[in-house]
């Protein structure tokens, strides 16, 4: 007996974003380290969602950096 699989073709993956946000890795001029730069198309129909997406990615990165320094995600390092 054969197993029958029914699937719709042409639909995007669940969770995939149709977005006007582009991402590029560039080298920082001062430190020489790579950094990720996200750009948003200002004429996009989904500008609000795109801004929220980029903001959430920036917050996630800041929390990861804080955890590496302080051991806690929600506490900023002490500045001297």
PDB file of C-alpha atoms in Angstrom:
ATOM      1  CA  UNK A   1       0.000   0.000   0.000  1.00  0.00           C
ATOM      2  CA  UNK A   2       1.313   3.445  -0.913  1.00  0.00           C
ATOM      3  CA  UNK A   3       1.287   6.441   1.375  1.00  0.00           C
ATOM      4  CA  UNK A   4      -0.494   9.449  -0.101  1.00  0.00           C
ATOM      5  CA  UNK A   5       0.768  12.910   0.858  1.00  0.00           C
ATOM      6  CA  UNK A   6      -1.391  15.938   0.116  1.00  0.00           C
ATOM      7  CA  UNK A   7       0.402  19.275   0.004  1.00  0.00           C
ATOM      8  CA  UNK A   8      -0.360  22.679  -1.457  1.00  0.00           C
ATOM      9  CA  UNK A   9       2.402  23.984  -3.689  1.00  0.00           C
ATOM     10  CA  UNK A  10       3.317  27.646  -4.057  1.00  0.00           C
ATOM     11  CA  UNK A  11       2.422  28.695  -0.512  1.00  0.00           C
ATOM     12  CA  UNK A  12       5.162  30.344   1.517  1.00  0.00           C
ATOM     13  CA  UNK A  13       6.542  28.601   4.563  1.00  0.00           C
ATOM     14  CA  UNK A  14       4.782  29.211   7.843  1.00  0.00           C
ATOM     15  CA  UNK A  15       6.522  32.073   9.612  1.00  0.00           C
ATOM     16  CA  UNK A  16       8.240  33.340   6.468  1.00  0.00           C
ATOM     17  CA  UNK A  17       8.115  37.120   6.145  1.00  0.00           C
ATOM     18  CA  UNK A  18       7.172  39.003   3.047  1.00  0.00           C
ATOM     19  CA  UNK A  19       9.092  42.081   4.037  1.00  0.00           C
ATOM     20  CA  UNK A  20      10.901  45.079   2.657  1.00  0.00           C
ATOM     21  CA  UNK A  21      13.731  44.683   5.191  1.00  0.00           C
ATOM     22  CA  UNK A  22      17.111  43.853   3.715  1.00  0.00           C
ATOM     23  CA  UNK A  23      20.063  42.656   5.730  1.00  0.00           C
ATOM     24  CA  UNK A  24      23.735  43.144   4.936  1.00  0.00           C
ATOM     25  CA  UNK A  25      26.945  42.395   6.843  1.00  0.00           C
ATOM     26  CA  UNK A  26      29.479  45.208   6.669  1.00  0.00           C
ATOM     27  CA  UNK A  27      32.830  45.797   8.321  1.00  0.00           C
ATOM     28  CA  UNK A  28      32.994  48.510  10.984  1.00  0.00           C
ATOM     29  CA  UNK A  29      35.609  51.128  10.085  1.00  0.00           C
ATOM     30  CA  UNK A  30      36.877  51.669  13.629  1.00  0.00           C
ATOM     31  CA  UNK A  31      37.109  48.163  15.044  1.00  0.00           C
ATOM     32  CA  UNK A  32      37.252  46.112  11.844  1.00  0.00           C
ATOM     33  CA  UNK A  33      34.523  43.770  13.155  1.00  0.00           C
ATOM     34  CA  UNK A  34      31.578  42.692  11.036  1.00  0.00           C
ATOM     35  CA  UNK A  35      28.185  44.143  11.936  1.00  0.00           C
ATOM     36  CA  UNK A  36      24.719  43.517  10.554  1.00  0.00           C
ATOM     37  CA  UNK A  37      22.918  46.472   9.008  1.00  0.00           C
ATOM     38  CA  UNK A  38      19.196  46.224   8.322  1.00  0.00           C
ATOM     39  CA  UNK A  39      17.549  48.684   5.933  1.00  0.00           C
ATOM     40  CA  UNK A  40      13.845  49.357   5.467  1.00  0.00           C
ATOM     41  CA  UNK A  41      12.074  50.438   2.302  1.00  0.00           C
ATOM     42  CA  UNK A  42      10.256  53.648   3.240  1.00  0.00           C
ATOM     43  CA  UNK A  43       7.659  53.106   0.486  1.00  0.00           C
ATOM     44  CA  UNK A  44       6.726  49.657   1.788  1.00  0.00           C
ATOM     45  CA  UNK A  45       3.093  48.811   2.472  1.00  0.00           C
ATOM     46  CA  UNK A  46       4.207  47.034   5.650  1.00  0.00           C
ATOM     47  CA  UNK A  47       6.363  49.836   7.075  1.00  0.00           C
ATOM     48  CA  UNK A  48       4.962  49.502  10.607  1.00  0.00           C
ATOM     49  CA  UNK A  49       5.580  45.746  10.709  1.00  0.00           C
ATOM     50  CA  UNK A  50       9.056  46.237   9.253  1.00  0.00           C
ATOM     51  CA  UNK A  51       9.960  48.805  11.927  1.00  0.00           C
ATOM     52  CA  UNK A  52       8.681  46.468  14.647  1.00  0.00           C
ATOM     53  CA  UNK A  53      10.705  43.586  13.178  1.00  0.00           C
ATOM     54  CA  UNK A  54      13.958  45.583  13.074  1.00  0.00           C
ATOM     55  CA  UNK A  55      13.345  46.968  16.584  1.00  0.00           C
ATOM     56  CA  UNK A  56      12.764  43.467  17.984  1.00  0.00           C
ATOM     57  CA  UNK A  57      15.983  42.222  16.362  1.00  0.00           C
ATOM     58  CA  UNK A  58      17.921  45.142  17.886  1.00  0.00           C
ATOM     59  CA  UNK A  59      16.445  44.442  21.337  1.00  0.00           C
ATOM     60  CA  UNK A  60      17.329  40.743  21.038  1.00  0.00           C
ATOM     61  CA  UNK A  61      20.932  41.621  20.180  1.00  0.00           C
ATOM     62  CA  UNK A  62      21.202  44.083  23.081  1.00  0.00           C
ATOM     63  CA  UNK A  63      19.866  41.451  25.481  1.00  0.00           C
ATOM     64  CA  UNK A  64      22.353  38.857  24.196  1.00  0.00           C
ATOM     65  CA  UNK A  65      25.201  41.354  24.648  1.00  0.00           C
ATOM     66  CA  UNK A  66      24.019  42.239  28.166  1.00  0.00           C
ATOM     67  CA  UNK A  67      23.818  38.569  29.131  1.00  0.00           C
ATOM     68  CA  UNK A  68      27.394  38.046  27.931  1.00  0.00           C
ATOM     69  CA  UNK A  69      28.622  40.938  30.105  1.00  0.00           C
ATOM     70  CA  UNK A  70      26.437  40.769  33.216  1.00  0.00           C
ATOM     71  CA  UNK A  71      24.983  37.257  33.137  1.00  0.00           C
ATOM     72  CA  UNK A  72      21.450  38.702  33.114  1.00  0.00           C
ATOM     73  CA  UNK A  73      19.519  39.634  29.979  1.00  0.00           C
ATOM     74  CA  UNK A  74      17.502  42.533  31.374  1.00  0.00           C
ATOM     75  CA  UNK A  75      20.207  44.499  33.168  1.00  0.00           C
ATOM     76  CA  UNK A  76      22.471  46.927  31.368  1.00  0.00           C
ATOM     77  CA  UNK A  77      26.167  46.851  32.212  1.00  0.00           C
ATOM     78  CA  UNK A  78      27.439  49.505  34.615  1.00  0.00           C
ATOM     79  CA  UNK A  79      29.029  52.442  32.808  1.00  0.00           C
ATOM     80  CA  UNK A  80      31.989  54.150  34.470  1.00  0.00           C
TER      81      UNK A  80
END
